[in-house]
């Protein structure tokens, strides 16, 4: 390389400013500082708050367990108040005993198991009210206590608490209470309120009444007209008789986005299709179908118990499959079972299949291969 080329290269290379040289000297001096002083310097460095990121998912929502449970309680109140109006003040006593027992058992179980006591999230109150609404008004007052123990301690707390139970606690307790089948199948006539607070009612104080499902089981339409069936002027459990008020509460939950439409629509739609095309009635199939939809605990189960977060499917497709399965099993039990109602058993059976439904319907993760690998 000749001298001219050297001169050109030197001119092309930018001159290093004095400030950069000072910075380089400063960095060299800093590197020479001992480890103790370096740690002190690092400790003084603070990131701005907007650069502090929590682990994913990065979704912020004002909803908590307490707010969701409060919405469910608000949605249940109209149908429950109607049950008290139709069946008398004893219905209120059954509900109060059930709710108080559920809250007490939850607090005691969490204390014994050395877990945080979370009775303030209202989940035990929801379980207690749902259990009471699924009981006849004539049950002995000790039965809600036993049902509350089974729902809270056995079904919920022994499996880890809220969100870890694999079946609906209130429905599991209701089915467990069929160990006393005579008490669970003794219904009063609508318009004959029971105001006695005796532990066990004498037979003379009970005005027995056949439920609409009993008539449908025998291939005949009930004596109750459709309007009374809709508003709840009929026999049955405390909180299941008024389909209109149950639907009103469900609309509230849908507006509040506590539940989605998938499970209720699939559940009720499946029952409607099967009972319309395969009626157990020689008359007009349409009438038989409507009575089947308004009878028993179908509306209460479809909107308030089949939609339980921890015991129902996660994906939209899975929820549709879950609802269709509940509807098909309900009709199967109503038609061919020895018991007139099949809602509780259908939902519990589908609760046990949720893991498989989620596994099949869960979408593949982005970048994953077959079988989620």
Coordinates of C-alpha atoms in Angstrom, one line a residue:
X1 CA 0.0 0.0 0.0
X2 CA 1.5 3.4 -1.0
X3 CA 1.5 6.6 1.0
X4 CA -1.4 8.1 -0.9
X5 CA -3.7 5.2 0.1
X6 CA -2.6 5.5 3.7
X7 CA -3.6 9.1 3.7
X8 CA -7.0 8.4 2.2
X9 CA -7.7 5.7 4.8
X10 CA -6.7 8.0 7.6
X11 CA -9.0 10.7 6.3
X12 CA -11.9 8.3 5.9
X13 CA -11.7 7.1 9.5
X14 CA -13.7 9.5 11.8
X15 CA -12.0 11.1 14.6
X16 CA -12.8 9.8 18.0
X17 CA -14.4 12.6 20.1
X18 CA -12.9 13.4 23.5
X19 CA -16.2 12.6 25.2
X20 CA -16.1 9.0 23.8
X21 CA -12.6 8.6 25.0
X22 CA -13.6 9.8 28.4
X23 CA -16.4 7.3 28.4
X24 CA -14.1 4.5 27.4
X25 CA -11.7 5.5 30.2
X26 CA -14.7 5.6 32.6
X27 CA -15.8 2.1 31.6
X28 CA -12.3 0.8 32.0
X29 CA -12.2 2.3 35.5
X30 CA -15.5 0.8 36.4
X31 CA -14.4 -2.6 35.3
X32 CA -11.6 -2.3 37.7
X33 CA -13.9 -1.7 40.6
X34 CA -14.3 -4.6 43.0
X35 CA -17.4 -6.9 42.9
X36 CA -18.8 -5.4 46.0
X37 CA -19.1 -1.9 44.6
X38 CA -20.5 -3.3 41.4
X39 CA -23.4 -5.0 43.3
X40 CA -24.1 -1.7 45.1
X41 CA -24.3 0.1 41.7
X42 CA -26.7 -2.6 40.3
X43 CA -28.9 -2.4 43.4
X44 CA -29.5 1.3 42.7
X45 CA -30.8 0.6 39.2
X46 CA -34.7 0.6 39.1
X47 CA -36.8 -0.2 36.1
X48 CA -39.7 2.1 35.3
X49 CA -43.0 0.6 36.3
X50 CA -44.2 0.3 32.7
X51 CA -41.4 -2.1 32.1
X52 CA -42.4 -4.5 34.9
X53 CA -44.4 -7.3 33.3
X54 CA -46.1 -10.1 35.2
X55 CA -46.3 -13.7 33.9
X56 CA -48.9 -14.4 31.2
X57 CA -51.8 -14.4 30.5
X58 CA -51.8 -10.6 30.3
X59 CA -55.6 -10.2 30.7
X60 CA -57.1 -7.9 33.3
X61 CA -60.6 -8.4 34.4
X62 CA -62.6 -6.8 37.3
X63 CA -64.4 -10.2 37.8
X64 CA -63.6 -12.2 40.9
X65 CA -65.0 -15.4 42.4
X66 CA -67.1 -13.2 44.7
X67 CA -68.6 -11.1 42.0
X68 CA -69.5 -14.1 39.9
X69 CA -71.1 -15.9 42.9
X70 CA -73.0 -12.7 43.8
X71 CA -74.4 -12.5 40.3
X72 CA -75.5 -16.2 40.5
X73 CA -77.2 -15.5 43.9
X74 CA -79.0 -12.4 42.4
X75 CA -80.2 -14.5 39.4
X76 CA -81.5 -17.3 41.7
X77 CA -83.5 -15.0 44.1
X78 CA -86.6 -14.5 41.9
X79 CA -87.2 -18.2 41.4
X80 CA -86.5 -18.9 45.1
X81 CA -88.8 -16.1 46.3
X82 CA -91.6 -17.6 44.2
X83 CA -90.9 -21.0 45.7
X84 CA -91.4 -19.5 49.2
X85 CA -94.6 -17.8 48.0
X86 CA -96.0 -21.1 46.6
X87 CA -94.8 -23.5 49.2
X88 CA -94.8 -21.4 52.4
X89 CA -92.3 -20.2 54.9
X90 CA -90.9 -23.7 55.5
X91 CA -89.2 -23.3 52.2
X92 CA -87.3 -20.3 53.6
X93 CA -86.3 -22.3 56.6
X94 CA -85.0 -25.2 54.5
X95 CA -82.9 -22.7 52.5
X96 CA -81.5 -20.8 55.5
X97 CA -80.5 -24.1 57.2
X98 CA -78.9 -25.3 53.9
X99 CA -76.9 -22.1 53.4
X100 CA -75.8 -21.7 57.0
X101 CA -74.7 -25.4 57.1
X102 CA -72.7 -25.1 53.8
X103 CA -70.9 -22.0 55.1
X104 CA -70.1 -23.6 58.5
X105 CA -68.9 -26.8 56.9
X106 CA -66.7 -24.9 54.5
X107 CA -65.1 -22.8 57.2
X108 CA -64.6 -25.9 59.5
X109 CA -63.1 -28.0 56.7
X110 CA -60.7 -25.3 55.6
X111 CA -59.6 -24.7 59.2
X112 CA -59.0 -28.4 59.8
X113 CA -57.2 -28.9 56.6
X114 CA -55.0 -25.8 57.3
X115 CA -56.2 -23.8 54.3
X116 CA -57.2 -20.2 54.0
X117 CA -60.9 -19.7 55.1
X118 CA -62.6 -18.4 52.0
X119 CA -66.3 -18.3 53.0
X120 CA -66.3 -14.7 51.9
X121 CA -66.3 -15.7 48.2
X122 CA -70.0 -16.7 48.5
X123 CA -69.4 -20.0 46.7
X124 CA -70.7 -22.0 49.7
X125 CA -73.8 -19.7 49.8
X126 CA -74.5 -20.6 46.1
X127 CA -74.1 -24.3 46.8
X128 CA -76.5 -24.1 49.8
X129 CA -79.2 -22.2 48.0
X130 CA -79.0 -24.5 44.9
X131 CA -79.2 -27.5 47.2
X132 CA -82.3 -26.1 48.9
X133 CA -84.0 -25.2 45.6
X134 CA -83.6 -28.9 44.6
X135 CA -85.4 -30.2 47.6
X136 CA -89.1 -30.7 48.3
X137 CA -90.5 -28.3 51.0
X138 CA -91.5 -31.3 53.1
X139 CA -88.1 -32.7 53.8
X140 CA -87.1 -33.0 57.4
X141 CA -84.9 -30.1 58.5
X142 CA -82.0 -32.3 59.3
X143 CA -81.7 -33.4 55.6
X144 CA -80.3 -30.1 54.3
X145 CA -77.5 -30.3 56.9
X146 CA -76.5 -33.8 55.8
X147 CA -76.7 -32.7 52.1
X148 CA -74.5 -29.6 53.0
X149 CA -71.9 -31.8 54.6
X150 CA -71.7 -34.1 51.6
X151 CA -71.6 -31.2 49.1
X152 CA -69.0 -29.1 50.9
X153 CA -66.8 -31.6 52.7
X154 CA -66.9 -34.7 50.6
X155 CA -67.4 -33.4 47.1
X156 CA -65.6 -30.0 47.3
X157 CA -63.0 -29.7 50.1
X158 CA -61.6 -33.2 50.0
X159 CA -60.8 -32.7 46.4
X160 CA -59.0 -29.4 47.0
X161 CA -61.7 -26.8 47.3
X162 CA -63.4 -24.5 44.8
X163 CA -62.5 -25.2 41.2
X164 CA -61.1 -28.6 41.9
X165 CA -64.3 -30.6 42.4
X166 CA -65.1 -32.8 39.4
X167 CA -68.9 -32.9 39.9
X168 CA -71.4 -30.3 40.9
X169 CA -71.6 -30.3 44.7
X170 CA -75.3 -29.4 45.0
X171 CA -76.4 -32.0 42.5
X172 CA -74.1 -34.7 44.1
X173 CA -75.7 -33.9 47.5
X174 CA -79.2 -34.1 46.0
X175 CA -78.5 -37.5 44.6
X176 CA -76.9 -38.6 47.9
X177 CA -80.1 -37.6 49.7
X178 CA -82.0 -40.1 47.7
X179 CA -80.8 -42.5 50.3
X180 CA -84.1 -41.2 51.9
X181 CA -86.2 -41.7 48.8
X182 CA -89.6 -41.4 50.5
X183 CA -88.7 -37.9 51.8
X184 CA -87.2 -36.8 48.5
X185 CA -90.2 -37.8 46.4
X186 CA -93.0 -36.3 48.6
X187 CA -94.3 -33.1 47.0
X188 CA -97.0 -30.7 48.1
X189 CA -99.7 -29.3 46.0
X190 CA -99.2 -25.7 44.7
X191 CA -101.3 -23.2 46.6
X192 CA -101.1 -25.3 49.8
X193 CA -98.2 -23.5 51.7
X194 CA -96.5 -25.3 54.5
X195 CA -95.6 -22.9 57.3
X196 CA -94.7 -25.4 60.0
X197 CA -91.2 -25.3 61.3
X198 CA -91.3 -28.8 62.9
X199 CA -88.3 -30.9 62.3
X200 CA -90.4 -33.6 60.6
X201 CA -93.9 -32.9 59.3
X202 CA -96.8 -35.2 60.2
X203 CA -98.5 -36.9 57.3
X204 CA -101.7 -34.9 58.1
X205 CA -99.9 -31.6 57.4
X206 CA -98.9 -32.6 53.9
X207 CA -101.1 -32.2 50.9
X208 CA -99.6 -34.7 48.5
X209 CA -99.5 -33.9 44.8
X210 CA -98.3 -35.7 41.7
X211 CA -95.7 -33.8 39.7
X212 CA -96.3 -33.1 36.0
X213 CA -93.4 -35.5 35.2
X214 CA -95.3 -38.3 36.8
X215 CA -98.3 -37.8 34.4
X216 CA -95.9 -37.5 31.4
X217 CA -94.2 -40.7 32.5
X218 CA -97.6 -42.4 32.2
X219 CA -98.2 -41.1 28.7
X220 CA -100.7 -38.4 29.7
X221 CA -100.6 -34.6 29.9
X222 CA -100.7 -33.0 33.3
X223 CA -103.8 -31.4 34.7
X224 CA -101.9 -28.2 35.0
X225 CA -102.3 -25.8 32.0
X226 CA -99.2 -24.4 30.3
X227 CA -99.5 -21.0 31.7
X228 CA -99.4 -22.3 35.3
X229 CA -96.5 -24.5 34.2
X230 CA -94.7 -21.4 33.0
X231 CA -95.2 -19.2 36.0
X232 CA -94.8 -22.0 38.5
X233 CA -98.2 -22.8 39.9
X234 CA -97.5 -26.5 40.2
X235 CA -96.0 -29.1 42.4
X236 CA -92.2 -29.8 42.6
X237 CA -89.1 -28.8 44.3
X238 CA -88.7 -25.4 45.9
X239 CA -86.8 -23.6 43.2
X240 CA -87.6 -25.4 40.1
X241 CA -91.3 -24.7 39.5
X242 CA -91.2 -21.2 37.9
X243 CA -89.6 -21.6 34.5
X244 CA -90.3 -18.0 33.7
X245 CA -88.4 -16.7 36.6
X246 CA -85.5 -19.1 36.1
X247 CA -85.2 -17.9 32.5
X248 CA -85.3 -14.3 33.7
X249 CA -82.4 -15.1 36.0
X250 CA -80.6 -16.8 33.2
X251 CA -81.0 -13.7 31.0
X252 CA -79.3 -11.7 33.7
X253 CA -76.4 -14.1 33.8
X254 CA -76.1 -14.0 30.0
X255 CA -76.1 -10.2 30.0
X256 CA -73.5 -10.2 32.8
X257 CA -71.5 -12.8 30.8
X258 CA -71.3 -15.1 33.7
X259 CA -72.5 -17.9 31.5
X260 CA -72.6 -18.5 27.7
X261 CA -75.5 -19.8 25.6
X262 CA -73.8 -23.0 24.4
X263 CA -74.7 -25.4 27.2
X264 CA -78.3 -24.3 27.9
X265 CA -79.2 -24.1 24.2
X266 CA -77.7 -27.4 23.4
X267 CA -79.3 -29.0 26.5
X268 CA -82.8 -27.7 26.1
X269 CA -82.7 -28.0 22.3
X270 CA -81.7 -31.7 22.5
X271 CA -84.6 -32.4 24.9
X272 CA -87.0 -30.5 22.7
X273 CA -86.0 -32.4 19.5
X274 CA -86.1 -35.8 21.1
X275 CA -89.4 -35.3 22.9
X276 CA -91.0 -33.8 19.8
X277 CA -90.0 -36.6 17.4
X278 CA -90.3 -39.4 19.9
X279 CA -93.1 -38.5 22.2
X280 CA -94.5 -40.9 24.8
X281 CA -98.0 -39.5 24.0
X282 CA -100.6 -40.3 21.4
X283 CA -101.8 -36.7 21.0
X284 CA -100.1 -33.6 19.7
X285 CA -96.4 -34.0 19.9
X286 CA -95.9 -30.2 20.3
X287 CA -97.9 -30.2 23.6
X288 CA -95.9 -33.1 25.0
X289 CA -92.6 -31.4 24.1
X290 CA -93.5 -28.1 25.8
X291 CA -94.7 -29.9 29.0
X292 CA -91.4 -31.9 29.1
X293 CA -89.4 -28.7 28.8
X294 CA -91.3 -26.9 31.6
X295 CA -91.5 -29.9 33.9
X296 CA -89.0 -31.0 36.6
X297 CA -85.7 -29.3 37.1
X298 CA -84.7 -29.0 33.4
X299 CA -84.6 -25.2 33.3
X300 CA -82.8 -24.9 36.7
X301 CA -80.3 -27.5 35.8
X302 CA -79.6 -26.3 32.3
X303 CA -78.9 -22.6 33.3
X304 CA -77.5 -22.8 36.8
X305 CA -75.9 -26.2 37.3
X306 CA -74.8 -27.6 34.0
X307 CA -72.9 -24.3 33.4
X308 CA -70.8 -24.6 36.5
X309 CA -67.3 -23.5 35.6
X310 CA -65.2 -26.3 37.2
X311 CA -67.5 -29.1 36.1
X312 CA -68.4 -28.2 32.5
X313 CA -66.4 -28.1 29.3
X314 CA -64.1 -25.2 28.5
X315 CA -64.2 -24.8 24.7
X316 CA -67.4 -23.6 22.8
X317 CA -67.5 -26.9 20.9
X318 CA -67.0 -28.9 24.1
X319 CA -69.9 -27.0 25.7
X320 CA -72.2 -27.9 22.9
X321 CA -71.2 -31.6 23.2
X322 CA -71.7 -31.4 26.9
X323 CA -75.2 -29.9 26.5
X324 CA -76.2 -32.4 23.9
X325 CA -75.1 -35.2 26.2
X326 CA -77.0 -33.8 29.1
X327 CA -80.2 -33.5 27.0
X328 CA -79.9 -37.0 25.6
X329 CA -79.3 -38.7 29.0
X330 CA -82.1 -36.7 30.6
X331 CA -84.6 -37.9 28.0
X332 CA -83.3 -41.5 28.2
X333 CA -83.8 -41.6 32.0
X334 CA -87.2 -39.9 31.8
X335 CA -88.4 -42.4 29.3
X336 CA -86.8 -45.6 30.5
X337 CA -85.7 -45.1 34.1
X338 CA -87.8 -46.0 37.1
X339 CA -87.4 -42.4 38.4
X340 CA -89.4 -39.6 36.7
X341 CA -86.6 -37.1 36.5
X342 CA -83.2 -37.4 34.9
X343 CA -81.6 -33.9 35.1
X344 CA -79.4 -34.5 38.2
X345 CA -78.1 -37.8 37.0
X346 CA -77.5 -36.6 33.4
X347 CA -75.4 -33.6 34.5
X348 CA -73.4 -35.7 37.0
X349 CA -72.6 -38.3 34.3
X350 CA -71.5 -35.6 31.9
X351 CA -69.4 -34.0 34.6
X352 CA -67.4 -37.2 34.7
X353 CA -66.8 -37.0 30.9
X354 CA -65.6 -33.4 30.8
X355 CA -61.9 -34.3 30.9
X356 CA -62.4 -36.4 27.7
X357 CA -64.5 -33.7 26.0
X358 CA -61.9 -31.0 26.7
X359 CA -59.1 -33.3 25.5
X360 CA -60.8 -33.9 22.1
X361 CA -62.1 -30.4 21.5
X362 CA -59.2 -28.3 22.8
X363 CA -57.5 -26.5 19.9
X364 CA -53.9 -27.3 19.1
X365 CA -51.4 -24.9 20.4
X366 CA -49.7 -22.7 17.8
X367 CA -46.5 -24.3 16.7
X368 CA -47.5 -27.7 18.2
X369 CA -47.6 -30.9 16.3
X370 CA -50.1 -33.7 16.5
X371 CA -51.5 -34.6 19.9
X372 CA -50.3 -31.3 21.2
X373 CA -46.6 -32.1 20.8

